[in-house]
Every structure is written in structure tokens, then in C-alpha cells.
PDB file of C-alpha atoms in Angstrom:
ATOM      1  CA  MET M  20      31.229  -8.280 -20.284  1.00 79.00           C
ATOM      2  CA  THR M  21      30.117  -5.357 -17.419  1.00 92.00           C
ATOM      3  CA  ILE M  22      26.497  -7.145 -16.757  1.00 96.00           C
ATOM      4  CA  HIS M  23      26.321 -10.857 -16.180  1.00 97.00           C
ATOM      5  CA  VAL M  24      22.887 -12.584 -16.385  1.00 97.00           C
ATOM      6  CA  GLU M  25      22.095 -16.160 -15.361  1.00 96.00           C
ATOM      7  CA  ARG M  26      18.849 -17.812 -15.459  1.00 94.00           C
ATOM      8  CA  ASN M  27      17.535 -20.423 -13.417  1.00 91.00           C
ATOM      9  CA  ASP M  28      13.862 -21.545 -14.208  1.00 89.00           C
ATOM     10  CA  HIS M  29      11.740 -18.785 -12.913  1.00 94.00           C
ATOM     11  CA  LEU M  30      14.421 -16.359 -11.562  1.00 97.00           C
ATOM     12  CA  ALA M  31      17.108 -14.080 -13.360  1.00 98.00           C
ATOM     13  CA  THR M  32      20.208 -13.143 -11.666  1.00 98.00           C
ATOM     14  CA  ILE M  33      22.069 -10.265 -12.926  1.00 98.00           C
ATOM     15  CA  THR M  34      25.503  -9.389 -11.708  1.00 98.00           C
ATOM     16  CA  ILE M  35      27.468  -6.390 -11.943  1.00 98.00           C
ATOM     17  CA  ASN M  36      30.526  -7.534 -13.455  1.00 97.00           C
ATOM     18  CA  ARG M  37      33.617  -4.943 -12.498  1.00 96.00           C
ATOM     19  CA  GLU M  38      35.095  -6.473  -9.651  1.00 96.00           C
ATOM     20  CA  PRO M  39      38.475  -4.800  -9.799  1.00 96.00           C
ATOM     21  CA  LYS M  40      36.510  -1.312 -10.001  1.00 96.00           C
ATOM     22  CA  LEU M  41      34.561  -2.246  -7.457  1.00 97.00           C
ATOM     23  CA  ASN M  42      31.546  -2.559  -9.575  1.00 97.00           C
ATOM     24  CA  ALA M  43      31.306   0.922 -10.135  1.00 97.00           C
ATOM     25  CA  LEU M  44      29.041   1.840 -12.942  1.00 97.00           C
ATOM     26  CA  ASP M  45      30.434   3.268 -16.136  1.00 96.00           C
ATOM     27  CA  TYR M  46      28.199   4.283 -18.767  1.00 96.00           C
ATOM     28  CA  PRO M  47      28.341   1.178 -20.909  1.00 96.00           C
ATOM     29  CA  ALA M  48      27.645  -0.850 -17.392  1.00 96.00           C
ATOM     30  CA  VAL M  49      24.394   1.506 -17.085  1.00 97.00           C
ATOM     31  CA  ASP M  50      23.208   1.050 -20.392  1.00 97.00           C
ATOM     32  CA  ALA M  51      23.740  -2.770 -20.594  1.00 97.00           C
ATOM     33  CA  LEU M  52      21.840  -2.921 -17.082  1.00 97.00           C
ATOM     34  CA  LEU M  53      19.106  -1.186 -18.626  1.00 98.00           C
ATOM     35  CA  ALA M  54      19.546  -3.648 -21.901  1.00 97.00           C
ATOM     36  CA  ALA M  55      19.438  -6.618 -19.397  1.00 97.00           C
ATOM     37  CA  LEU M  56      15.980  -5.396 -17.812  1.00 98.00           C
ATOM     38  CA  ASP M  57      14.622  -4.434 -21.008  1.00 98.00           C
ATOM     39  CA  ARG M  58      15.094  -8.153 -22.400  1.00 97.00           C
ATOM     40  CA  LEU M  59      13.933  -9.713 -18.858  1.00 98.00           C
ATOM     41  CA  ASP M  60      10.614  -7.629 -18.784  1.00 97.00           C
ATOM     42  CA  ALA M  61      10.043  -9.239 -22.184  1.00 97.00           C
ATOM     43  CA  ASP M  62      10.498 -12.805 -21.100  1.00 96.00           C
ATOM     44  CA  ASP M  63       7.449 -14.209 -19.485  1.00 95.00           C
ATOM     45  CA  ALA M  64       9.190 -17.088 -18.293  1.00 96.00           C
ATOM     46  CA  VAL M  65      11.249 -14.721 -15.628  1.00 97.00           C
ATOM     47  CA  ARG M  66       9.219 -14.085 -12.419  1.00 97.00           C
ATOM     48  CA  ALA M  67      11.449 -12.661 -10.480  1.00 98.00           C
ATOM     49  CA  VAL M  68      15.377 -11.015 -10.814  1.00 98.00           C
ATOM     50  CA  VAL M  69      18.026 -10.720  -7.901  1.00 98.00           C
ATOM     51  CA  LEU M  70      20.478  -7.783  -8.655  1.00 98.00           C
ATOM     52  CA  THR M  71      24.028  -8.330  -7.100  1.00 98.00           C
ATOM     53  CA  GLY M  72      27.659  -7.223  -7.440  1.00 98.00           C
ATOM     54  CA  ALA M  73      30.756  -9.616  -8.638  1.00 97.00           C
ATOM     55  CA  GLY M  74      32.796 -10.705  -6.068  1.00 96.00           C
ATOM     56  CA  ARG M  75      32.708 -10.144  -2.041  1.00 95.00           C
ATOM     57  CA  ARG M  76      33.777  -6.322  -1.527  1.00 97.00           C
ATOM     58  CA  ALA M  77      31.318  -4.158  -3.237  1.00 98.00           C
ATOM     59  CA  PHE M  78      27.919  -4.517  -4.482  1.00 98.00           C
ATOM     60  CA  SER M  79      28.435  -1.162  -6.418  1.00 98.00           C
ATOM     61  CA  ALA M  80      31.063   1.520  -5.472  1.00 97.00           C
ATOM     62  CA  GLY M  81      29.034   4.132  -7.222  1.00 95.00           C
ATOM     63  CA  ALA M  82      29.174   5.955 -10.621  1.00 93.00           C
ATOM     64  CA  ASP M  83      32.482   5.622 -12.206  1.00 93.00           C
ATOM     65  CA  ILE M  84      34.298   8.882 -11.159  1.00 93.00           C
ATOM     66  CA  PRO M  85      36.785   9.301 -14.129  1.00 94.00           C
ATOM     67  CA  SER M  86      33.364   8.914 -16.773  1.00 93.00           C
ATOM     68  CA  LEU M  87      31.686  11.475 -14.244  1.00 92.00           C
ATOM     69  CA  ALA M  88      34.743  13.927 -14.267  1.00 95.00           C
ATOM     70  CA  ALA M  89      34.741  13.979 -18.056  1.00 96.00           C
ATOM     71  CA  SER M  90      30.799  14.658 -18.221  1.00 96.00           C
ATOM     72  CA  VAL M  91      30.929  17.539 -15.937  1.00 96.00           C
ATOM     73  CA  ALA M  92      34.115  18.800 -18.000  1.00 96.00           C
ATOM     74  CA  GLY M  93      32.011  19.192 -20.862  1.00 97.00           C
ATOM     75  CA  GLY M  94      29.660  21.407 -19.230  1.00 97.00           C
ATOM     76  CA  THR M  95      25.963  21.215 -17.435  1.00 97.00           C
ATOM     77  CA  GLU M  96      23.779  20.040 -20.403  1.00 96.00           C
ATOM     78  CA  ARG M  97      26.515  17.618 -21.103  1.00 97.00           C
ATOM     79  CA  ALA M  98      26.463  16.341 -17.440  1.00 96.00           C
ATOM     80  CA  LEU M  99      22.707  16.192 -17.254  1.00 96.00           C
ATOM     81  CA  ARG M 100      22.445  14.228 -20.545  1.00 96.00           C
ATOM     82  CA  GLU M 101      25.018  11.707 -19.525  1.00 95.00           C
ATOM     83  CA  ILE M 102      24.779  11.695 -15.612  1.00 96.00           C
ATOM     84  CA  VAL M 103      21.300  12.763 -14.071  1.00 96.00           C
ATOM     85  CA  ARG M 104      19.097  11.374 -17.125  1.00 97.00           C
ATOM     86  CA  ARG M 105      21.059   8.019 -17.610  1.00 97.00           C
ATOM     87  CA  GLY M 106      20.931   7.709 -13.434  1.00 97.00           C
ATOM     88  CA  HIS M 107      17.153   8.427 -13.426  1.00 97.00           C
ATOM     89  CA  ALA M 108      16.337   6.352 -16.372  1.00 97.00           C
ATOM     90  CA  LEU M 109      18.099   3.377 -14.312  1.00 98.00           C
ATOM     91  CA  THR M 110      16.353   3.670 -10.813  1.00 98.00           C
ATOM     92  CA  ARG M 111      13.327   4.502 -12.335  1.00 97.00           C
ATOM     93  CA  ARG M 112      13.348   1.500 -14.640  1.00 98.00           C
ATOM     94  CA  ILE M 113      14.390  -0.691 -11.173  1.00 98.00           C
ATOM     95  CA  GLU M 114      11.521   1.144  -8.899  1.00 97.00           C
ATOM     96  CA  GLU M 115       8.885   0.761 -11.801  1.00 96.00           C
ATOM     97  CA  PHE M 116       9.750  -3.101 -13.023  1.00 97.00           C
ATOM     98  CA  PRO M 117       6.652  -5.377 -13.350  1.00 96.00           C
ATOM     99  CA  LYS M 118       8.468  -8.195 -11.558  1.00 97.00           C
ATOM    100  CA  PRO M 119       9.993  -8.276  -7.897  1.00 98.00           C
ATOM    101  CA  VAL M 120      13.539  -6.911  -8.264  1.00 98.00           C
ATOM    102  CA  ILE M 121      15.728  -8.147  -5.122  1.00 98.00           C
ATOM    103  CA  VAL M 122      18.909  -6.403  -4.397  1.00 98.00           C
ATOM    104  CA  ALA M 123      21.531  -8.683  -2.805  1.00 98.00           C
ATOM    105  CA  VAL M 124      24.039  -6.219  -1.137  1.00 98.00           C
ATOM    106  CA  ASN M 125      27.513  -8.303  -1.057  1.00 98.00           C
ATOM    107  CA  GLY M 126      29.363  -5.318   0.040  1.00 98.00           C
ATOM    108  CA  LEU M 127      29.512  -1.664  -0.059  1.00 97.00           C
ATOM    109  CA  ALA M 128      26.831  -0.241  -1.636  1.00 98.00           C
ATOM    110  CA  TYR M 129      27.925   3.533  -2.047  1.00 98.00           C
ATOM    111  CA  GLY M 130      26.367   6.500  -4.298  1.00 97.00           C
ATOM    112  CA  ALA M 131      24.727   5.110  -7.354  1.00 97.00           C
ATOM    113  CA  GLY M 132      24.878   1.645  -5.605  1.00 98.00           C
ATOM    114  CA  CYS M 133      22.881   3.078  -2.874  1.00 98.00           C
ATOM    115  CA  GLU M 134      20.470   4.787  -4.940  1.00 98.00           C
ATOM    116  CA  ILE M 135      19.733   1.408  -6.647  1.00 98.00           C
ATOM    117  CA  VAL M 136      19.183  -0.217  -3.380  1.00 98.00           C
ATOM    118  CA  GLU M 137      16.956   2.734  -2.597  1.00 98.00           C
ATOM    119  CA  ALA M 138      15.123   2.229  -6.049  1.00 98.00           C
ATOM    120  CA  ALA M 139      14.505  -1.919  -5.803  1.00 98.00           C
ATOM    121  CA  PRO M 140      11.382  -2.709  -4.095  1.00 97.00           C
ATOM    122  CA  LEU M 141      13.017  -5.058  -1.955  1.00 98.00           C
ATOM    123  CA  ALA M 142      16.956  -5.661  -0.788  1.00 98.00           C
ATOM    124  CA  LEU M 143      18.549  -7.956   1.564  1.00 98.00           C
ATOM    125  CA  ALA M 144      22.456  -7.422   2.668  1.00 98.00           C
ATOM    126  CA  ALA M 145      25.346  -9.311   3.673  1.00 98.00           C
ATOM    127  CA  ASP M 146      26.585  -8.612   6.925  1.00 98.00           C
ATOM    128  CA  HIS M 147      29.691  -6.836   6.266  1.00 98.00           C
ATOM    129  CA  ALA M 148      27.925  -4.772   3.626  1.00 98.00           C
ATOM    130  CA  THR M 149      27.965  -0.758   4.133  1.00 98.00           C
ATOM    131  CA  PHE M 150      25.916   1.988   2.451  1.00 98.00           C
ATOM    132  CA  ALA M 151      27.089   5.638   1.787  1.00 98.00           C
ATOM    133  CA  LYS M 152      26.040   8.717   0.168  1.00 97.00           C
ATOM    134  CA  PRO M 153      29.709  10.377  -0.592  1.00 97.00           C
ATOM    135  CA  GLU M 154      28.277  12.764  -3.406  1.00 97.00           C
ATOM    136  CA  ILE M 155      28.638  15.617  -1.165  1.00 97.00           C
ATOM    137  CA  THR M 156      32.255  15.120  -0.961  1.00 97.00           C
ATOM    138  CA  LEU M 157      32.726  15.305  -4.761  1.00 96.00           C
ATOM    139  CA  GLY M 158      30.658  18.914  -4.510  1.00 96.00           C
ATOM    140  CA  PHE M 159      27.545  17.841  -5.856  1.00 96.00           C
ATOM    141  CA  PRO M 160      23.660  16.125  -4.414  1.00 96.00           C
ATOM    142  CA  PRO M 161      23.211  12.503  -5.404  1.00 97.00           C
ATOM    143  CA  PRO M 162      22.204  12.163  -9.228  1.00 96.00           C
ATOM    144  CA  PHE M 163      20.452   8.746  -9.358  1.00 97.00           C
ATOM    145  CA  GLY M 164      17.533  10.027  -7.489  1.00 96.00           C
ATOM    146  CA  GLY M 165      18.984   9.557  -4.057  1.00 96.00           C
ATOM    147  CA  SER M 166      17.920  13.065  -2.580  1.00 97.00           C
ATOM    148  CA  GLN M 167      14.409  12.099  -3.286  1.00 96.00           C
ATOM    149  CA  ARG M 168      13.959   8.254  -2.399  1.00 96.00           C
ATOM    150  CA  LEU M 169      16.353   8.052   0.360  1.00 97.00           C
ATOM    151  CA  PRO M 170      14.448  10.474   2.752  1.00 96.00           C
ATOM    152  CA  ARG M 171      11.337   9.228   1.582  1.00 93.00           C
ATOM    153  CA  HIS M 172      12.130   5.782   2.638  1.00 92.00           C
ATOM    154  CA  VAL M 173      14.283   6.261   6.009  1.00 95.00           C
ATOM    155  CA  GLY M 174      12.649   9.814   6.603  1.00 95.00           C
ATOM    156  CA  ARG M 175      13.939  13.390   6.170  1.00 96.00           C
ATOM    157  CA  LYS M 176      16.442  13.668   9.036  1.00 98.00           C
ATOM    158  CA  ARG M 177      18.044  10.097   8.766  1.00 97.00           C
ATOM    159  CA  GLY M 178      18.417  10.821   5.246  1.00 97.00           C
ATOM    160  CA  LEU M 179      19.836  14.032   5.219  1.00 98.00           C
ATOM    161  CA  GLU M 180      22.263  12.906   7.876  1.00 98.00           C
ATOM    162  CA  MET M 181      23.372  10.208   5.390  1.00 98.00           C
ATOM    163  CA  ILE M 182      23.463  12.625   2.391  1.00 98.00           C
ATOM    164  CA  LEU M 183      25.077  15.777   4.085  1.00 98.00           C
ATOM    165  CA  THR M 184      27.772  13.672   6.112  1.00 98.00           C
ATOM    166  CA  GLY M 185      28.953  10.922   3.264  1.00 97.00           C
ATOM    167  CA  ASP M 186      29.357   8.786   6.200  1.00 98.00           C
ATOM    168  CA  PRO M 187      28.752   4.831   5.652  1.00 98.00           C
ATOM    169  CA  ILE M 188      26.618   3.094   7.682  1.00 98.00           C
ATOM    170  CA  PRO M 189      26.827  -0.673   8.362  1.00 98.00           C
ATOM    171  CA  ALA M 190      24.264  -3.281   7.179  1.00 98.00           C
ATOM    172  CA  ALA M 191      22.515  -3.670  10.748  1.00 98.00           C
ATOM    173  CA  ARG M 192      22.229   0.312  10.996  1.00 98.00           C
ATOM    174  CA  ALA M 193      20.535  -0.099   7.170  1.00 98.00           C
ATOM    175  CA  ALA M 194      18.096  -2.598   7.942  1.00 98.00           C
ATOM    176  CA  GLU M 195      16.951  -0.260  11.427  1.00 98.00           C
ATOM    177  CA  ILE M 196      16.385   2.418   9.204  1.00 97.00           C
ATOM    178  CA  GLY M 197      14.370   0.308   6.559  1.00 97.00           C
ATOM    179  CA  LEU M 198      16.894   0.704   3.766  1.00 98.00           C
ATOM    180  CA  VAL M 199      16.960  -2.960   3.655  1.00 98.00           C
ATOM    181  CA  ASN M 200      14.821  -5.714   4.524  1.00 98.00           C
ATOM    182  CA  ALA M 201      17.287  -7.919   6.460  1.00 98.00           C
ATOM    183  CA  VAL M 202      20.818  -8.537   7.069  1.00 98.00           C
ATOM    184  CA  VAL M 203      22.528 -11.986   6.640  1.00 98.00           C
ATOM    185  CA  PRO M 204      25.973 -13.826   6.687  1.00 98.00           C
ATOM    186  CA  ALA M 205      27.485 -13.619   3.427  1.00 98.00           C
ATOM    187  CA  ALA M 206      27.661 -17.029   2.755  1.00 97.00           C
ATOM    188  CA  ASP M 207      23.895 -17.259   2.717  1.00 98.00           C
ATOM    189  CA  LEU M 208      22.991 -13.658   0.884  1.00 98.00           C
ATOM    190  CA  LEU M 209      22.069 -15.443  -2.436  1.00 97.00           C
ATOM    191  CA  GLY M 210      20.686 -18.303  -0.969  1.00 97.00           C
ATOM    192  CA  ALA M 211      18.479 -15.595   1.230  1.00 98.00           C
ATOM    193  CA  ALA M 212      17.395 -13.690  -2.054  1.00 98.00           C
ATOM    194  CA  ARG M 213      16.429 -16.635  -3.802  1.00 97.00           C
ATOM    195  CA  ASP M 214      14.286 -18.277  -1.192  1.00 97.00           C
ATOM    196  CA  LEU M 215      12.844 -14.708  -1.078  1.00 98.00           C
ATOM    197  CA  ALA M 216      11.952 -14.474  -4.716  1.00 97.00           C
ATOM    198  CA  GLY M 217      10.526 -18.133  -4.451  1.00 96.00           C
ATOM    199  CA  ARG M 218       7.874 -17.052  -1.720  1.00 97.00           C
ATOM    200  CA  ILE M 219       7.222 -14.309  -4.217  1.00 97.00           C
ATOM    201  CA  THR M 220       6.783 -16.254  -7.353  1.00 96.00           C
ATOM    202  CA  ARG M 221       4.499 -18.995  -5.660  1.00 95.00           C
ATOM    203  CA  HIS M 222       2.038 -16.679  -6.311  1.00 96.00           C
ATOM    204  CA  ALA M 223       0.298 -15.453  -9.655  1.00 95.00           C
ATOM    205  CA  PRO M 224       2.407 -13.099 -11.661  1.00 95.00           C
ATOM    206  CA  THR M 225      -0.640 -10.999 -12.385  1.00 95.00           C
ATOM    207  CA  ALA M 226      -0.892 -11.130  -8.877  1.00 96.00           C
ATOM    208  CA  VAL M 227       2.148  -9.765  -8.025  1.00 96.00           C
ATOM    209  CA  ALA M 228       2.601  -7.211 -10.889  1.00 96.00           C
ATOM    210  CA  ALA M 229      -0.502  -5.483  -9.420  1.00 96.00           C
ATOM    211  CA  CYS M 230       0.654  -5.262  -6.077  1.00 97.00           C
ATOM    212  CA  LEU M 231       4.084  -3.748  -7.047  1.00 97.00           C
ATOM    213  CA  ARG M 232       2.486  -1.497  -9.224  1.00 96.00           C
ATOM    214  CA  SER M 233      -0.201  -0.528  -6.687  1.00 96.00           C
ATOM    215  CA  VAL M 234       2.384   0.339  -4.109  1.00 96.00           C
ATOM    216  CA  THR M 235       4.946   2.101  -6.160  1.00 94.00           C
ATOM    217  CA  ARG M 236       2.473   4.223  -7.780  1.00 94.00           C
ATOM    218  CA  GLY M 237       0.408   4.963  -4.802  1.00 94.00           C
ATOM    219  CA  ILE M 238       3.117   5.493  -2.005  1.00 92.00           C
ATOM    220  CA  ASN M 239       3.719   9.150  -2.633  1.00 90.00           C
ATOM    221  CA  LEU M 240       0.078  10.297  -3.400  1.00 93.00           C
ATOM    222  CA  PRO M 241      -2.543  11.510  -0.889  1.00 94.00           C
ATOM    223  CA  ILE M 242      -4.567   9.051   0.479  1.00 95.00           C
ATOM    224  CA  ASP M 243      -7.301   9.222  -1.979  1.00 96.00           C
ATOM    225  CA  GLU M 244      -5.541   9.142  -4.861  1.00 96.00           C
ATOM    226  CA  GLY M 245      -3.720   6.064  -3.945  1.00 95.00           C
ATOM    227  CA  LEU M 246      -7.068   4.540  -3.186  1.00 96.00           C
ATOM    228  CA  ALA M 247      -7.943   4.932  -6.635  1.00 97.00           C
ATOM    229  CA  VAL M 248      -4.483   3.654  -7.781  1.00 95.00           C
ATOM    230  CA  GLU M 249      -5.335   0.492  -5.840  1.00 95.00           C
ATOM    231  CA  ALA M 250      -8.589   0.180  -6.816  1.00 97.00           C
ATOM    232  CA  ALA M 251      -7.591   0.161 -10.586  1.00 96.00           C
ATOM    233  CA  CYS M 252      -5.025  -2.182  -9.755  1.00 96.00           C
ATOM    234  CA  PHE M 253      -7.699  -4.535  -8.162  1.00 93.00           C
ATOM    235  CA  ALA M 254      -9.838  -4.132 -11.134  1.00 96.00           C
ATOM    236  CA  ALA M 255      -6.968  -5.232 -13.922  1.00 95.00           C
ATOM    237  CA  THR M 256      -6.921  -8.523 -11.686  1.00 95.00           C
ATOM    238  CA  VAL M 257     -10.483  -9.515 -11.622  1.00 95.00           C
ATOM    239  CA  PRO M 258     -10.584 -11.262 -15.126  1.00 94.00           C
ATOM    240  CA  THR M 259      -7.522 -12.967 -14.720  1.00 94.00           C
ATOM    241  CA  ASP M 260      -6.290 -16.764 -14.421  1.00 93.00           C
ATOM    242  CA  GLY M 261      -4.842 -15.986 -11.141  1.00 91.00           C
ATOM    243  CA  VAL M 262      -7.811 -14.898  -9.156  1.00 92.00           C
ATOM    244  CA  ARG M 263     -10.045 -17.587 -10.759  1.00 92.00           C
ATOM    245  CA  ASP M 264      -7.412 -20.110  -9.775  1.00 90.00           C
ATOM    246  CA  GLY M 265      -6.731 -18.344  -6.175  1.00 91.00           C
ATOM    247  CA  LEU M 266     -10.363 -18.386  -5.167  1.00 91.00           C
ATOM    248  CA  ARG M 267     -10.925 -22.027  -6.479  1.00 91.00           C
ATOM    249  CA  ARG M 268      -8.289 -23.307  -4.140  1.00 90.00           C
ATOM    250  CA  PHE M 269      -9.868 -21.622  -1.198  1.00 91.00           C
ATOM    251  CA  LEU M 270     -13.417 -22.429  -2.094  1.00 90.00           C
ATOM    252  CA  ASP M 271     -12.405 -26.248  -2.558  1.00 89.00           C
ATOM    253  CA  ARG M 272     -10.024 -26.802   0.396  1.00 85.00           C
ATOM    254  CA  PRO M 273     -10.839 -30.134   2.008  1.00 83.00           C
ATOM    255  CA  GLY M 274     -12.922 -29.134   5.419  1.00 71.00           C
ATOM    256  CA  ARG M 275     -14.641 -26.009   4.435  1.00 62.00           C
ATOM    257  CA  ALA M 276     -17.810 -26.017   5.393  1.00 57.00           C
TER     258      ALA M 276
END
């Protein structure tokens, strides 16, 4: 089983389960990950998702190179179909997922593994984790969206340094430039990710989904267009139980004049 899903109350944990291959993503693993996300999206009981890798060495070493090489050998159209379109579908699905996806980076996150971190709304890293964009050593640019998302997150010059050199950076540097939210001891990683999920899922799911949608859709738009997205997301929450309950709790607080 290349993708393992565990449920615990409102939280689902997805584990990329190819530890002998450093959790590299071959095509069946990508497809299984997409299918798992589809199932969790449709499950109203699931309020948040933690995504991690099996073992301690790697979150994911990236795309499975033998699979990738076979696609490239098949020509441009096959490579675009099997690598780029599949990779874009995965990272876009993670980026636009209506429930918070928290990546728990338990080791190296290279290539496609790093691109998943970039696509996710939240990420925590173990203190021994490393991040790299080594695609240039294979002769091509990042194909899972990394040439676009990374510079948007960390800035053009910082992003290009990683993309053009292929050099790894440690977890502390990833946090410093905003690639991950925080660095924690490896033994505490999953606990910290689950704690973060709990701090989010205590709020109304309609509010959480609206916040995710507003930021994801608006972040790269001109400010006026982004404000229109924000207004639409706010409007969608007005008739919900989440707003009614939240306002009632505030107004009913003891000691309010």
C-alpha cells in the first residue's frame, strides 16, 4: 500500500508509504494520493488532514526517477501527460483542498516532495529535515508547480537560488524564508501537526473553508480583485450556522455590558 490513511476523530493522517524508496512518488503513488484526497474531501467527518512520509529519513525524495525517465524517453507529449499534468493535478488539489492540509516534513523533501510542501497551506518540519530543488541536475525545471509557487512564497531571488543550484537547505532556513511554519524536534512532529490541526478545527468548518478559499484564490490577484474574492467568501458564510453560533457565543458571554 503506497498511501496509508488513518482516521482519528476529525483528523485524517495520510502517510506516503514507500520508505525503502525514500517515499519517492511513482505514478501509482500520485494517483493513490489524489484518490485519498478525493475520499477525504467527500467525508464531512474529516475536518483536517496531516500529510507525512513513512520512516525518519524522508518525507518524499521527489518523483520516482525510473518512471520519469521512461516517460521522457517516450517523447514530449507523453512526458507532459504523465509527469507535468499529473504533478500539476496533485499540487493544485493540495493547494485548493477545502480542508486544511498540514504537511509534517519528517526528513528530506526534494523535488516533488518540496513542491507538495509549497502547495500545502501549512507545513511543519522536523529539525533534521532538508529541502531541495534538484530537478536542474536532471536537465529540466521543476514540473510539479515548483517554479511558480516557490518564488511566490519565498521571493524571486531566494526561490531562484534553490531552483538554479539544486542545493539543499536545512529546516531552520526553510522556516526563516517561509517555506514552513515552524521547526520542531522530530519526536514531536506529528503531535505538533495534530495540535495545529486541533487549533483550526475548533472553529466552524464553513469558516475554515472560506478562509482557505479566500487566501488561495486571492493571494496572486491585484488587490481589488482579491478584495472581491474576500467579499464573496464572506457572503457565503453569512447564512451559515457557524456565523450564527459564533455571534451568539460572543453576545452571550458573561459580563458583557
